[in-house]
Amino acid sequence: KQTAGESMNTGTVTSTEKSNTKHKRNYLFTVIVTILIILLIAYGYYLWRENRNVDIAVHQAIDKPVVQSEVTSEKIMDLESRLHELSEQQENIVNSLSGLYQQQPVNNEDWALAEIEYLLIIATHHLSLLHDVETALVAMEAADLRLRDMQDQQLVSVREQLASDINQLRSINIVDISSLAVYIADLIDRSDTLPLKNGVVAEQVNPESTDVTYEDSDWINVFDMIWQELKSLMIIKRNGGVPQALLLPDQEYFLFQNLRMELENARLSILRRDTENLRTSINILNHWLSQYFDTKDADVLNIVETLEYMKTVELNPKIPDINSSLETLRAYIRARETAEPMPDQNFQTPKS
């Protein structure tokens, strides 16, 4: 009986162990399957995220050109709008120019006449106020050229009078006042260097009796003293020619100073167009140069010759009257305004 019971217990233990082993295997399999499912789910989620990111990148790549295309389209539309505005402005400018071109014949003639009148006014003022013959000639020649370009036969009388006045101005001997004044200024600067004649400065003679003492009671000695003093003031030189005035050593300085002052007077006369005073100063200068200075020197000789030429110059020549050209032009303008109706003569201003 014990043996049978032990066998039964042994069989029961064996079946229990087999059941437990099977249960463990099922549990392990379940765990493994669960882990695999979780891994598959995680991998699937990872793939879903990657696909989603790829889709987003693809959509962004697709949307970016669309956005840029929209911006470009807006810019193109803006440029087209500006181009349209510029086209309208160009059309307005063309219309304005066309209107001005239609009015060109009348306006150009009026402007030309006003320009010619202004040129003649300039010529008159420069000639009468400044004695500027060159500027007056330039202005009148420009006015004549403008008249010629107008090609109007009714302006022949104006051109004839203008040509007559131009010929009168051309006959004037134009003096370059600035050059003459500059030349005299240069003479003033180098006047101290001009050489004097040999022997023109005499040596002062001292009386031999400077050490003689005189007694107040001796009248003869008094007269002798006076005679000695008079002899000390006189210099006698015999050279067999024309007597020549000599300079004492202390008078040489005053000679050069007087020469400078007379040159200043000549320069002032040139600037004031005073021909008479200029010739007077030149006569004095030439007298001093020939009497005291070495005329054999090339510099002195050139100065004398130039001053002699300046004596023949007329600093203030007679200026002709050129108002005839201006008055003839103004008469033509008045006659033209009276004969020709103005383009806006029928225009009525609105009542206020």
Coordinates of C-alpha atoms in Angstrom, one line a residue, residues 74-315:
E74 CA 3.1 91.7 -56.6
K75 CA 6.3 93.3 -57.6
I76 CA 5.5 92.9 -61.3
M77 CA 2.1 94.4 -60.7
D78 CA 3.7 97.3 -58.9
L79 CA 6.2 97.9 -61.7
E80 CA 3.4 97.7 -64.3
S81 CA 1.5 100.3 -62.3
R82 CA 4.5 102.6 -62.2
L83 CA 5.1 102.1 -65.8
H84 CA 1.6 103.0 -66.6
E85 CA 1.9 106.2 -64.5
L86 CA 5.2 107.1 -66.3
S87 CA 3.4 106.5 -69.6
E88 CA 0.7 108.9 -68.6
Q89 CA 3.2 111.5 -67.5
Q90 CA 5.1 111.1 -70.8
E91 CA 1.9 111.6 -72.7
N92 CA 1.2 114.7 -70.7
I93 CA 4.7 116.1 -71.4
V94 CA 4.3 115.3 -75.1
N95 CA 1.0 117.1 -75.2
S96 CA 2.5 120.1 -73.4
L97 CA 5.5 120.2 -75.8
S98 CA 3.1 120.0 -78.7
G99 CA 1.2 123.0 -77.3
L100 CA 4.5 124.9 -76.9
Y101 CA 5.6 123.9 -80.4
Q102 CA 2.4 125.3 -81.8
Q103 CA 3.0 128.6 -80.1
Q104 CA 6.7 128.6 -81.0
P105 CA 6.6 131.1 -84.0
V106 CA 5.1 133.9 -82.0
N107 CA 6.9 133.3 -78.7
N108 CA 10.3 132.8 -80.3
E109 CA 10.1 136.1 -82.1
D110 CA 9.0 138.0 -79.0
W111 CA 11.8 136.4 -77.0
A112 CA 14.4 137.2 -79.7
L113 CA 13.3 140.9 -79.8
A114 CA 13.5 141.1 -76.0
E115 CA 17.0 139.5 -76.1
I116 CA 18.2 142.0 -78.8
E117 CA 16.8 144.9 -76.8
Y118 CA 18.6 143.7 -73.7
L119 CA 21.9 143.4 -75.5
L120 CA 21.6 146.9 -76.9
I121 CA 20.8 148.2 -73.4
I122 CA 24.0 146.5 -72.1
A123 CA 26.0 148.1 -74.9
T124 CA 24.7 151.5 -74.1
H125 CA 25.3 151.3 -70.4
H126 CA 28.9 150.0 -70.8
L127 CA 29.7 152.6 -73.3
S128 CA 28.2 155.7 -71.6
L129 CA 29.0 154.7 -67.9
L130 CA 32.2 152.7 -68.1
H131 CA 33.7 153.8 -71.5
D132 CA 34.0 150.1 -72.2
V133 CA 34.1 150.0 -76.0
E134 CA 35.1 146.3 -76.3
T135 CA 32.1 145.0 -74.3
A136 CA 29.7 147.3 -76.1
L137 CA 31.0 146.0 -79.5
V138 CA 30.6 142.4 -78.4
A139 CA 27.0 143.1 -77.2
M140 CA 26.1 144.9 -80.4
E141 CA 27.6 142.2 -82.7
A142 CA 25.7 139.6 -80.8
A143 CA 22.5 141.6 -81.3
D144 CA 23.2 141.9 -85.0
L145 CA 23.8 138.1 -85.2
R146 CA 20.4 137.5 -83.5
L147 CA 18.7 139.9 -85.9
R148 CA 20.2 138.0 -88.9
D149 CA 18.9 134.7 -87.6
M150 CA 15.4 136.0 -87.4
Q151 CA 15.3 136.5 -91.2
D152 CA 12.7 139.2 -91.1
Q153 CA 12.8 141.7 -93.9
Q154 CA 11.0 144.3 -91.8
L155 CA 14.1 144.4 -89.5
V156 CA 16.4 145.7 -92.3
S157 CA 16.2 149.3 -91.1
V158 CA 17.2 148.1 -87.6
R159 CA 20.2 146.2 -88.9
E160 CA 21.3 149.1 -91.0
Q161 CA 21.3 151.5 -88.0
L162 CA 23.0 148.9 -85.9
A163 CA 25.7 148.4 -88.5
S164 CA 26.3 152.1 -88.7
D165 CA 26.8 152.3 -84.9
I166 CA 29.1 149.3 -84.9
N167 CA 31.3 150.9 -87.6
Q168 CA 31.6 154.1 -85.5
L169 CA 32.7 152.1 -82.5
R170 CA 35.3 150.2 -84.5
S171 CA 36.8 153.5 -85.7
I172 CA 37.6 154.4 -82.1
N173 CA 41.2 153.9 -81.0
I174 CA 40.7 151.7 -78.0
V175 CA 43.2 152.3 -75.2
D176 CA 44.1 149.6 -72.8
I177 CA 43.9 151.5 -69.6
S178 CA 44.9 148.5 -67.4
S179 CA 48.1 147.9 -69.4
L180 CA 49.2 151.5 -69.1
A181 CA 48.5 151.6 -65.4
V182 CA 50.4 148.4 -64.8
Y183 CA 53.4 149.7 -66.8
I184 CA 53.6 152.8 -64.7
A185 CA 53.3 150.8 -61.5
D186 CA 56.3 148.7 -62.7
L187 CA 58.3 151.9 -63.3
I188 CA 57.5 153.0 -59.8
D189 CA 58.8 149.8 -58.3
R190 CA 62.1 150.0 -60.2
S191 CA 62.7 153.8 -60.3
D192 CA 65.3 153.6 -57.5
T193 CA 67.5 151.4 -59.7
L194 CA 67.8 153.8 -62.7
P195 CA 71.4 154.9 -63.2
L196 CA 72.3 158.6 -62.9
K197 CA 74.7 160.4 -65.3
N198 CA 78.3 160.5 -64.4
G199 CA 79.2 163.6 -62.5
V200 CA 75.7 164.7 -62.0
V201 CA 76.2 164.5 -58.2
A202 CA 78.8 167.0 -57.1
E203 CA 81.1 166.8 -54.1
Q204 CA 80.3 169.3 -51.5
V205 CA 83.1 171.9 -51.1
N206 CA 84.0 172.7 -47.5
P207 CA 85.4 176.2 -46.8
E208 CA 89.1 176.2 -46.1
S209 CA 88.6 178.7 -43.4
T210 CA 86.4 176.7 -41.1
D211 CA 88.9 177.0 -38.3
V212 CA 89.3 180.8 -38.6
T213 CA 88.0 182.6 -35.5
Y214 CA 86.3 185.9 -35.9
E215 CA 86.2 188.8 -33.5
D216 CA 83.0 190.7 -33.1
S217 CA 84.7 194.0 -33.4
D218 CA 86.4 193.2 -36.6
W219 CA 83.9 194.0 -39.5
I220 CA 86.3 192.9 -42.1
N221 CA 86.4 189.5 -40.7
V222 CA 82.6 189.4 -40.6
F223 CA 82.4 190.2 -44.3
D224 CA 85.0 187.6 -45.0
M225 CA 83.1 185.0 -43.0
I226 CA 79.9 185.8 -45.0
W227 CA 81.8 185.5 -48.3
Q228 CA 83.3 182.1 -47.3
E229 CA 79.8 180.8 -46.4
L230 CA 78.4 181.9 -49.8
K231 CA 81.3 180.2 -51.6
S232 CA 80.5 177.0 -49.8
L233 CA 77.0 177.0 -51.2
M234 CA 78.0 177.5 -54.8
I235 CA 79.6 175.0 -57.1
I236 CA 81.2 176.1 -60.4
K237 CA 82.1 173.6 -63.0
R238 CA 83.4 174.3 -66.5
N239 CA 83.1 171.6 -69.1
G240 CA 83.0 173.7 -72.2
G241 CA 79.3 172.7 -73.0
V242 CA 75.8 173.6 -71.9
P243 CA 75.7 174.4 -68.1
Q244 CA 74.3 171.4 -66.2
A245 CA 72.5 171.6 -62.9
L246 CA 74.3 169.5 -60.3
L247 CA 73.0 167.7 -57.3
L248 CA 74.4 167.8 -53.8
P249 CA 74.8 164.4 -52.2
D250 CA 71.8 164.9 -49.9
Q251 CA 69.6 165.9 -52.9
E252 CA 69.9 162.6 -54.7
Y253 CA 67.4 161.0 -52.4
F254 CA 64.8 163.7 -53.1
L255 CA 65.3 163.3 -56.8
F256 CA 64.3 159.7 -56.7
Q257 CA 61.4 160.5 -54.4
N258 CA 60.1 163.2 -56.7
L259 CA 60.4 160.8 -59.6
R260 CA 58.2 158.3 -57.8
M261 CA 55.6 160.9 -56.9
E262 CA 55.4 162.1 -60.5
L263 CA 55.0 158.5 -61.7
E264 CA 52.2 158.1 -59.2
N265 CA 50.5 161.3 -60.7
A266 CA 50.8 159.8 -64.2
R267 CA 49.3 156.5 -63.0
L268 CA 46.4 158.3 -61.4
S269 CA 45.8 160.4 -64.5
I270 CA 45.6 157.1 -66.6
L271 CA 43.1 155.6 -64.2
R272 CA 41.0 158.8 -64.3
R273 CA 41.4 159.0 -68.1
D274 CA 42.8 162.5 -67.7
T275 CA 44.9 163.0 -70.9
E276 CA 46.0 166.5 -70.2
N277 CA 47.5 165.8 -66.7
L278 CA 49.1 162.7 -68.1
R279 CA 50.9 164.6 -70.7
T280 CA 52.0 167.2 -68.2
S281 CA 53.5 164.5 -65.9
I282 CA 55.2 162.8 -68.9
N283 CA 56.9 166.1 -69.8
I284 CA 58.2 166.5 -66.3
L285 CA 59.4 162.9 -66.2
N286 CA 61.2 163.2 -69.5
H287 CA 62.9 166.4 -68.5
W288 CA 64.2 164.8 -65.3
L289 CA 65.3 161.6 -67.1
S290 CA 67.2 163.5 -69.8
Q291 CA 68.9 165.9 -67.3
Y292 CA 69.8 163.6 -64.4
F293 CA 69.7 160.0 -65.7
D294 CA 71.9 158.1 -68.1
T295 CA 70.0 158.1 -71.4
K296 CA 72.6 155.8 -72.9
D297 CA 71.3 153.1 -70.6
A298 CA 68.9 150.7 -72.5
D299 CA 66.4 150.7 -69.6
V300 CA 66.3 154.5 -69.3
L301 CA 66.1 154.9 -73.1
N302 CA 63.2 152.4 -73.3
I303 CA 61.3 154.4 -70.6
V304 CA 61.8 157.7 -72.4
E305 CA 60.5 156.2 -75.7
T306 CA 57.5 154.6 -74.0
L307 CA 56.6 157.8 -72.2
E308 CA 56.8 159.7 -75.5
Y309 CA 54.4 157.2 -77.1
M310 CA 52.0 157.6 -74.1
K311 CA 51.9 161.3 -74.8
T312 CA 50.1 160.6 -78.2
V313 CA 47.4 158.4 -76.6
E314 CA 44.0 159.8 -76.1
L315 CA 42.7 158.3 -72.8

